[in-house]
Amino acid sequence: MGALLSFIGVLVLVLVAVIGAKANMQFILGVAVPYAAAATFVIGLVMRVMKWASSPVPFRIPTTCGQQKTLPWIKHDWVENPTTIWGVLARMFFEVFLFRSLFRNTKTELHEGPKLVYGSAKWLWFFGLVFHWSFLVIAIRHLRFFSEQVPGLIQLLESLDNFLQIGAPGLYLTDLALISAVTVLFLRRVVLPNIKYISLPADYFPLFLIGGIAVSGVLMRYFTKVHIVGVKQFTMSLVSLSPKLPQSEIGAIFWVHLLLVSALFAYFPFSKLVHMAGVFMSPTRNLASTGRIKRHINPWNYPVKIHTYEEYENDFRDKMKAAGLPVEKE
Amino acid sequence: MNDKGKIMAGLIIFIGIFTFPFYSNLGKASAVPEPLLNTPVIKQMPVKQCVETKEYMRANHMQMLNEWRDMLLRDGIKTYKSMSNGKEYVISLQNTCLNCHSNKKDFCDTCHKYLAVHPYCWDCHFGPKEAGV
């Protein structure tokens, strides 16, 4: 149900773009919507992160799959349970670039007996990694449409992506990788009954949206073709803040691609996709385990009003003496 | 206590990366590529017509060159029948394509440079002899 709903959602976006391009609504599709989406993306993400940033930092979490620094003869795991900034940086590096947490993913199965069996499950980590990395490479590669002199690094990346030189225009390996990975991630949600049970439209929609973006991009590059020089003139006019709509026909598929990308940008800050920013703020990853090395004061401690024994005696000295109680000061 | 300072630094880096295409292009007028069709051979043509229509060639020339290579080298087919004007053309990059488009620098390279495309035609083929190349 959630999958169908999300699929229809993406389909509606595609239809809106096709009809809009036919009905001469290029200004809305090409200028108003992309600018609004980019602004929503940046402002929305910054506001969401600032909201997170205003919450107090929790106490250091020492139970993070690695031996905490303790007695000298117990081997300390400096990456998984770091006490220094360098250890934290290493742990964040493994998390952000290699999805270390997902690498620890396990599966739980109930066998006959009944016997409960745990095992390693790396395939989600693998396809997740393929998905994110190819998406990143594709995003960086697109900078060739947004820079006059395409930086050498981007050209190098592109030539690596195209290094098998299959066909012309050359087949990008990341195009294949992204589409296969997004397919696997979708199948995971519909094939595995336990994952299907917990999947919501908010899980399916980004998958369909990103799948739609990839398919429309692949169609545009390898099959239906667009007037690519016209496209770059248009994208360059967008980023130089003097938008000029293409004068000649550039192909409806471009407007589909652009609207889907705009939808992704606009949807980003309000969805699960903000894990892009959230991963940097995971307290089990970015806090050095210095719970015992340094003193961490509870941020919402208020000054406690105390009444010392000395003050107590001052208050009641006469009465205490009268009652024959010993006092410290006469 | 919270880590607002560190998080702000991260956000500034994020904004810097995301807006890179905007500030790196600010105030730069983009030069539009104009492939030139003024070679001697084209000038002498009564009807200025490529193998296929202009729109088809613009979108599909790379695919056509690839197919021509396979047709000639792998299947031994030596001529190509045009879909738009029915004429037969000899399959040859150097003797057919580059006969008319003898100005690689002002024709091929203009758009390829603009879009940072590096076709590997010239890994094997000689480019046309051009003044100053």
mmCIF file with all atom_site columns, N, CA, C and O in Angstrom, chain A residues 108-140:
data_model
loop_
_atom_site.group_PDB
_atom_site.id
_atom_site.type_symbol
_atom_site.label_atom_id
_atom_site.label_alt_id
_atom_site.label_comp_id
_atom_site.label_asym_id
_atom_site.label_entity_id
_atom_site.label_seq_id
_atom_site.pdbx_PDB_ins_code
_atom_site.Cartn_x
_atom_site.Cartn_y
_atom_site.Cartn_z
_atom_site.occupancy
_atom_site.B_iso_or_equiv
_atom_site.pdbx_formal_charge
_atom_site.auth_seq_id
_atom_site.auth_comp_id
_atom_site.auth_asym_id
_atom_site.auth_atom_id
_atom_site.pdbx_PDB_model_num
ATOM 1   N N  . THR A 1 108 ? 18.707 -12.256 12.482  1.00 0.00 ? 108 THR A N  1
ATOM 2   C CA . THR A 1 108 ? 18.206 -13.147 13.521  1.00 0.00 ? 108 THR A CA 1
ATOM 3   C C  . THR A 1 108 ? 17.216 -14.096 12.875  1.00 0.00 ? 108 THR A C  1
ATOM 4   O O  . THR A 1 108 ? 16.288 -13.644 12.211  1.00 0.00 ? 108 THR A O  1
ATOM 5   N N  . GLU A 1 109 ? 17.450 -15.369 13.030  1.00 0.00 ? 109 GLU A N  1
ATOM 6   C CA . GLU A 1 109 ? 16.540 -16.340 12.419  1.00 0.00 ? 109 GLU A CA 1
ATOM 7   C C  . GLU A 1 109 ? 16.098 -17.369 13.453  1.00 0.00 ? 109 GLU A C  1
ATOM 8   O O  . GLU A 1 109 ? 16.871 -17.772 14.325  1.00 0.00 ? 109 GLU A O  1
ATOM 9   N N  . LEU A 1 110 ? 14.867 -17.820 13.290  1.00 0.00 ? 110 LEU A N  1
ATOM 10  C CA . LEU A 1 110 ? 14.332 -18.845 14.170  1.00 0.00 ? 110 LEU A CA 1
ATOM 11  C C  . LEU A 1 110 ? 14.298 -20.148 13.380  1.00 0.00 ? 110 LEU A C  1
ATOM 12  O O  . LEU A 1 110 ? 13.612 -20.247 12.363  1.00 0.00 ? 110 LEU A O  1
ATOM 13  N N  . HIS A 1 111 ? 15.114 -21.119 13.822  1.00 0.00 ? 111 HIS A N  1
ATOM 14  C CA . HIS A 1 111 ? 15.156 -22.397 13.123  1.00 0.00 ? 111 HIS A CA 1
ATOM 15  C C  . HIS A 1 111 ? 14.359 -23.441 13.894  1.00 0.00 ? 111 HIS A C  1
ATOM 16  O O  . HIS A 1 111 ? 13.924 -23.200 15.022  1.00 0.00 ? 111 HIS A O  1
ATOM 17  N N  . GLU A 1 112 ? 14.236 -24.601 13.283  1.00 0.00 ? 112 GLU A N  1
ATOM 18  C CA . GLU A 1 112 ? 13.501 -25.672 13.958  1.00 0.00 ? 112 GLU A CA 1
ATOM 19  C C  . GLU A 1 112 ? 14.216 -26.087 15.222  1.00 0.00 ? 112 GLU A C  1
ATOM 20  O O  . GLU A 1 112 ? 15.430 -26.053 15.316  1.00 0.00 ? 112 GLU A O  1
ATOM 21  N N  . GLY A 1 113 ? 13.465 -26.434 16.143  1.00 0.00 ? 113 GLY A N  1
ATOM 22  C CA . GLY A 1 113 ? 14.073 -26.823 17.412  1.00 0.00 ? 113 GLY A CA 1
ATOM 23  C C  . GLY A 1 113 ? 13.209 -26.492 18.594  1.00 0.00 ? 113 GLY A C  1
ATOM 24  O O  . GLY A 1 113 ? 12.808 -27.393 19.273  1.00 0.00 ? 113 GLY A O  1
ATOM 25  N N  . PRO A 1 114 ? 12.813 -25.265 18.836  1.00 0.00 ? 114 PRO A N  1
ATOM 26  C CA . PRO A 1 114 ? 13.178 -24.025 18.135  1.00 0.00 ? 114 PRO A CA 1
ATOM 27  C C  . PRO A 1 114 ? 14.559 -23.542 18.567  1.00 0.00 ? 114 PRO A C  1
ATOM 28  O O  . PRO A 1 114 ? 14.927 -23.661 19.711  1.00 0.00 ? 114 PRO A O  1
ATOM 29  N N  . LYS A 1 115 ? 15.282 -23.047 17.566  1.00 0.00 ? 115 LYS A N  1
ATOM 30  C CA . LYS A 1 115 ? 16.638 -22.589 17.816  1.00 0.00 ? 115 LYS A CA 1
ATOM 31  C C  . LYS A 1 115 ? 16.762 -21.167 17.279  1.00 0.00 ? 115 LYS A C  1
ATOM 32  O O  . LYS A 1 115 ? 16.395 -20.899 16.130  1.00 0.00 ? 115 LYS A O  1
ATOM 33  N N  . LEU A 1 116 ? 17.256 -20.244 18.078  1.00 0.00 ? 116 LEU A N  1
ATOM 34  C CA . LEU A 1 116 ? 17.447 -18.869 17.643  1.00 0.00 ? 116 LEU A CA 1
ATOM 35  C C  . LEU A 1 116 ? 18.884 -18.721 17.139  1.00 0.00 ? 116 LEU A C  1
ATOM 36  O O  . LEU A 1 116 ? 19.820 -19.071 17.841  1.00 0.00 ? 116 LEU A O  1
ATOM 37  N N  . VAL A 1 117 ? 19.009 -18.234 15.895  1.00 0.00 ? 117 VAL A N  1
ATOM 38  C CA . VAL A 1 117 ? 20.337 -18.173 15.287  1.00 0.00 ? 117 VAL A CA 1
ATOM 39  C C  . VAL A 1 117 ? 20.651 -16.739 14.884  1.00 0.00 ? 117 VAL A C  1
ATOM 40  O O  . VAL A 1 117 ? 19.825 -16.072 14.261  1.00 0.00 ? 117 VAL A O  1
ATOM 41  N N  . TYR A 1 118 ? 21.832 -16.278 15.247  1.00 0.00 ? 118 TYR A N  1
ATOM 42  C CA . TYR A 1 118 ? 22.285 -14.963 14.812  1.00 0.00 ? 118 TYR A CA 1
ATOM 43  C C  . TYR A 1 118 ? 23.400 -15.153 13.793  1.00 0.00 ? 118 TYR A C  1
ATOM 44  O O  . TYR A 1 118 ? 24.196 -16.073 13.900  1.00 0.00 ? 118 TYR A O  1
ATOM 45  N N  . GLY A 1 119 ? 23.412 -14.269 12.798  1.00 0.00 ? 119 GLY A N  1
ATOM 46  C CA . GLY A 1 119 ? 24.489 -14.370 11.821  1.00 0.00 ? 119 GLY A CA 1
ATOM 47  C C  . GLY A 1 119 ? 24.832 -13.007 11.267  1.00 0.00 ? 119 GLY A C  1
ATOM 48  O O  . GLY A 1 119 ? 24.104 -12.039 11.483  1.00 0.00 ? 119 GLY A O  1
ATOM 49  N N  . SER A 1 120 ? 25.947 -12.943 10.566  1.00 0.00 ? 120 SER A N  1
ATOM 50  C CA . SER A 1 120 ? 26.352 -11.681 9.966   1.00 0.00 ? 120 SER A CA 1
ATOM 51  C C  . SER A 1 120 ? 25.538 -11.443 8.697   1.00 0.00 ? 120 SER A C  1
ATOM 52  O O  . SER A 1 120 ? 25.215 -12.377 7.974   1.00 0.00 ? 120 SER A O  1
ATOM 53  N N  . ALA A 1 121 ? 25.164 -10.196 8.432   1.00 0.00 ? 121 ALA A N  1
ATOM 54  C CA . ALA A 1 121 ? 24.431 -9.858  7.207   1.00 0.00 ? 121 ALA A CA 1
ATOM 55  C C  . ALA A 1 121 ? 25.045 -8.609  6.616   1.00 0.00 ? 121 ALA A C  1
ATOM 56  O O  . ALA A 1 121 ? 24.808 -7.512  7.097   1.00 0.00 ? 121 ALA A O  1
ATOM 57  N N  . LYS A 1 122 ? 25.871 -8.820  5.607   1.00 0.00 ? 122 LYS A N  1
ATOM 58  C CA . LYS A 1 122 ? 26.621 -7.691  5.061   1.00 0.00 ? 122 LYS A CA 1
ATOM 59  C C  . LYS A 1 122 ? 25.963 -7.082  3.830   1.00 0.00 ? 122 LYS A C  1
ATOM 60  O O  . LYS A 1 122 ? 26.398 -6.049  3.353   1.00 0.00 ? 122 LYS A O  1
ATOM 61  N N  . TRP A 1 123 ? 24.961 -7.738  3.286   1.00 0.00 ? 123 TRP A N  1
ATOM 62  C CA . TRP A 1 123 ? 24.472 -7.285  1.978   1.00 0.00 ? 123 TRP A CA 1
ATOM 63  C C  . TRP A 1 123 ? 23.818 -5.924  2.052   1.00 0.00 ? 123 TRP A C  1
ATOM 64  O O  . TRP A 1 123 ? 23.946 -5.133  1.138   1.00 0.00 ? 123 TRP A O  1
ATOM 65  N N  . LEU A 1 124 ? 23.133 -5.596  3.144   1.00 0.00 ? 124 LEU A N  1
ATOM 66  C CA . LEU A 1 124 ? 22.524 -4.266  3.254   1.00 0.00 ? 124 LEU A CA 1
ATOM 67  C C  . LEU A 1 124 ? 23.618 -3.209  3.307   1.00 0.00 ? 124 LEU A C  1
ATOM 68  O O  . LEU A 1 124 ? 23.522 -2.166  2.663   1.00 0.00 ? 124 LEU A O  1
ATOM 69  N N  . TRP A 1 125 ? 24.677 -3.524  4.071   1.00 0.00 ? 125 TRP A N  1
ATOM 70  C CA . TRP A 1 125 ? 25.819 -2.604  4.135   1.00 0.00 ? 125 TRP A CA 1
ATOM 71  C C  . TRP A 1 125 ? 26.407 -2.412  2.736   1.00 0.00 ? 125 TRP A C  1
ATOM 72  O O  . TRP A 1 125 ? 26.645 -1.285  2.304   1.00 0.00 ? 125 TRP A O  1
ATOM 73  N N  . PHE A 1 126 ? 26.580 -3.503  2.002   1.00 0.00 ? 126 PHE A N  1
ATOM 74  C CA . PHE A 1 126 ? 27.215 -3.422  0.690   1.00 0.00 ? 126 PHE A CA 1
ATOM 75  C C  . PHE A 1 126 ? 26.381 -2.578  -0.282  1.00 0.00 ? 126 PHE A C  1
ATOM 76  O O  . PHE A 1 126 ? 26.883 -1.650  -0.908  1.00 0.00 ? 126 PHE A O  1
ATOM 77  N N  . PHE A 1 127 ? 25.087 -2.890  -0.372  1.00 0.00 ? 127 PHE A N  1
ATOM 78  C CA . PHE A 1 127 ? 24.275 -2.147  -1.341  1.00 0.00 ? 127 PHE A CA 1
ATOM 79  C C  . PHE A 1 127 ? 24.041 -0.711  -0.869  1.00 0.00 ? 127 PHE A C  1
ATOM 80  O O  . PHE A 1 127 ? 23.923 0.196   -1.695  1.00 0.00 ? 127 PHE A O  1
ATOM 81  N N  . GLY A 1 128 ? 23.985 -0.526  0.450   1.00 0.00 ? 128 GLY A N  1
ATOM 82  C CA . GLY A 1 128 ? 23.892 0.838   0.964   1.00 0.00 ? 128 GLY A CA 1
ATOM 83  C C  . GLY A 1 128 ? 25.108 1.653   0.575   1.00 0.00 ? 128 GLY A C  1
ATOM 84  O O  . GLY A 1 128 ? 25.003 2.798   0.127   1.00 0.00 ? 128 GLY A O  1
ATOM 85  N N  . LEU A 1 129 ? 26.263 1.041   0.698   1.00 0.00 ? 129 LEU A N  1
ATOM 86  C CA . LEU A 1 129 ? 27.511 1.713   0.351   1.00 0.00 ? 129 LEU A CA 1
ATOM 87  C C  . LEU A 1 129 ? 27.557 2.027   -1.149  1.00 0.00 ? 129 LEU A C  1
ATOM 88  O O  . LEU A 1 129 ? 27.894 3.141   -1.551  1.00 0.00 ? 129 LEU A O  1
ATOM 89  N N  . VAL A 1 130 ? 27.190 1.045   -1.961  1.00 0.00 ? 130 VAL A N  1
ATOM 90  C CA . VAL A 1 130 ? 27.177 1.244   -3.415  1.00 0.00 ? 130 VAL A CA 1
ATOM 91  C C  . VAL A 1 130 ? 26.216 2.376   -3.763  1.00 0.00 ? 130 VAL A C  1
ATOM 92  O O  . VAL A 1 130 ? 26.536 3.276   -4.548  1.00 0.00 ? 130 VAL A O  1
ATOM 93  N N  . PHE A 1 131 ? 25.050 2.343   -3.151  1.00 0.00 ? 131 PHE A N  1
ATOM 94  C CA . PHE A 1 131 ? 24.027 3.348   -3.430  1.00 0.00 ? 131 PHE A CA 1
ATOM 95  C C  . PHE A 1 131 ? 24.546 4.749   -3.100  1.00 0.00 ? 131 PHE A C  1
ATOM 96  O O  . PHE A 1 131 ? 24.511 5.643   -3.946  1.00 0.00 ? 131 PHE A O  1
ATOM 97  N N  . HIS A 1 132 ? 25.053 4.928   -1.875  1.00 0.00 ? 132 HIS A N  1
ATOM 98  C CA . HIS A 1 132 ? 25.454 6.267   -1.462  1.00 0.00 ? 132 HIS A CA 1
ATOM 99  C C  . HIS A 1 132 ? 26.655 6.770   -2.252  1.00 0.00 ? 132 HIS A C  1
ATOM 100 O O  . HIS A 1 132 ? 26.697 7.929   -2.652  1.00 0.00 ? 132 HIS A O  1
ATOM 101 N N  . TRP A 1 133 ? 27.632 5.901   -2.456  1.00 0.00 ? 133 TRP A N  1
ATOM 102 C CA . TRP A 1 133 ? 28.831 6.354   -3.171  1.00 0.00 ? 133 TRP A CA 1
ATOM 103 C C  . TRP A 1 133 ? 28.522 6.687   -4.620  1.00 0.00 ? 133 TRP A C  1
ATOM 104 O O  . TRP A 1 133 ? 29.011 7.678   -5.154  1.00 0.00 ? 133 TRP A O  1
ATOM 105 N N  . SER A 1 134 ? 27.725 5.854   -5.290  1.00 0.00 ? 134 SER A N  1
ATOM 106 C CA . SER A 1 134 ? 27.453 6.175   -6.691  1.00 0.00 ? 134 SER A CA 1
ATOM 107 C C  . SER A 1 134 ? 26.611 7.437   -6.788  1.00 0.00 ? 134 SER A C  1
ATOM 108 O O  . SER A 1 134 ? 26.811 8.247   -7.695  1.00 0.00 ? 134 SER A O  1
ATOM 109 N N  . PHE A 1 135 ? 25.709 7.624   -5.813  1.00 0.00 ? 135 PHE A N  1
ATOM 110 C CA . PHE A 1 135 ? 24.914 8.855   -5.817  1.00 0.00 ? 135 PHE A CA 1
ATOM 111 C C  . PHE A 1 135 ? 25.828 10.072  -5.648  1.00 0.00 ? 135 PHE A C  1
ATOM 112 O O  . PHE A 1 135 ? 25.666 11.092  -6.331  1.00 0.00 ? 135 PHE A O  1
ATOM 113 N N  . LEU A 1 136 ? 26.805 9.945   -4.760  1.00 0.00 ? 136 LEU A N  1
ATOM 114 C CA . LEU A 1 136 ? 27.738 11.060  -4.539  1.00 0.00 ? 136 LEU A CA 1
ATOM 115 C C  . LEU A 1 136 ? 28.535 11.354  -5.801  1.00 0.00 ? 136 LEU A C  1
ATOM 116 O O  . LEU A 1 136 ? 28.676 12.503  -6.215  1.00 0.00 ? 136 LEU A O  1
ATOM 117 N N  . VAL A 1 137 ? 29.046 10.297  -6.437  1.00 0.00 ? 137 VAL A N  1
ATOM 118 C CA . VAL A 1 137 ? 29.848 10.502  -7.650  1.00 0.00 ? 137 VAL A CA 1
ATOM 119 C C  . VAL A 1 137 ? 28.989 11.150  -8.730  1.00 0.00 ? 137 VAL A C  1
ATOM 120 O O  . VAL A 1 137 ? 29.422 12.078  -9.419  1.00 0.00 ? 137 VAL A O  1
ATOM 121 N N  . ILE A 1 138 ? 27.744 10.685  -8.853  1.00 0.00 ? 138 ILE A N  1
ATOM 122 C CA . ILE A 1 138 ? 26.857 11.258  -9.865  1.00 0.00 ? 138 ILE A CA 1
ATOM 123 C C  . ILE A 1 138 ? 26.607 12.732  -9.566  1.00 0.00 ? 138 ILE A C  1
ATOM 124 O O  . ILE A 1 138 ? 26.657 13.580  -10.462 1.00 0.00 ? 138 ILE A O  1
ATOM 125 N N  . ALA A 1 139 ? 26.382 13.060  -8.297  1.00 0.00 ? 139 ALA A N  1
ATOM 126 C CA . ALA A 1 139 ? 26.127 14.460  -7.942  1.00 0.00 ? 139 ALA A CA 1
ATOM 127 C C  . ALA A 1 139 ? 27.341 15.327  -8.272  1.00 0.00 ? 139 ALA A C  1
ATOM 128 O O  . ALA A 1 139 ? 27.204 16.404  -8.861  1.00 0.00 ? 139 ALA A O  1
ATOM 129 N N  . ILE A 1 140 ? 28.537 14.831  -7.943  1.00 0.00 ? 140 ILE A N  1
ATOM 130 C CA . ILE A 1 140 ? 29.746 15.621  -8.216  1.00 0.00 ? 140 ILE A CA 1
ATOM 131 C C  . ILE A 1 140 ? 29.948 15.758  -9.726  1.00 0.00 ? 140 ILE A C  1
ATOM 132 O O  . ILE A 1 140 ? 30.274 16.829  -10.231 1.00 0.00 ? 140 ILE A O  1
#
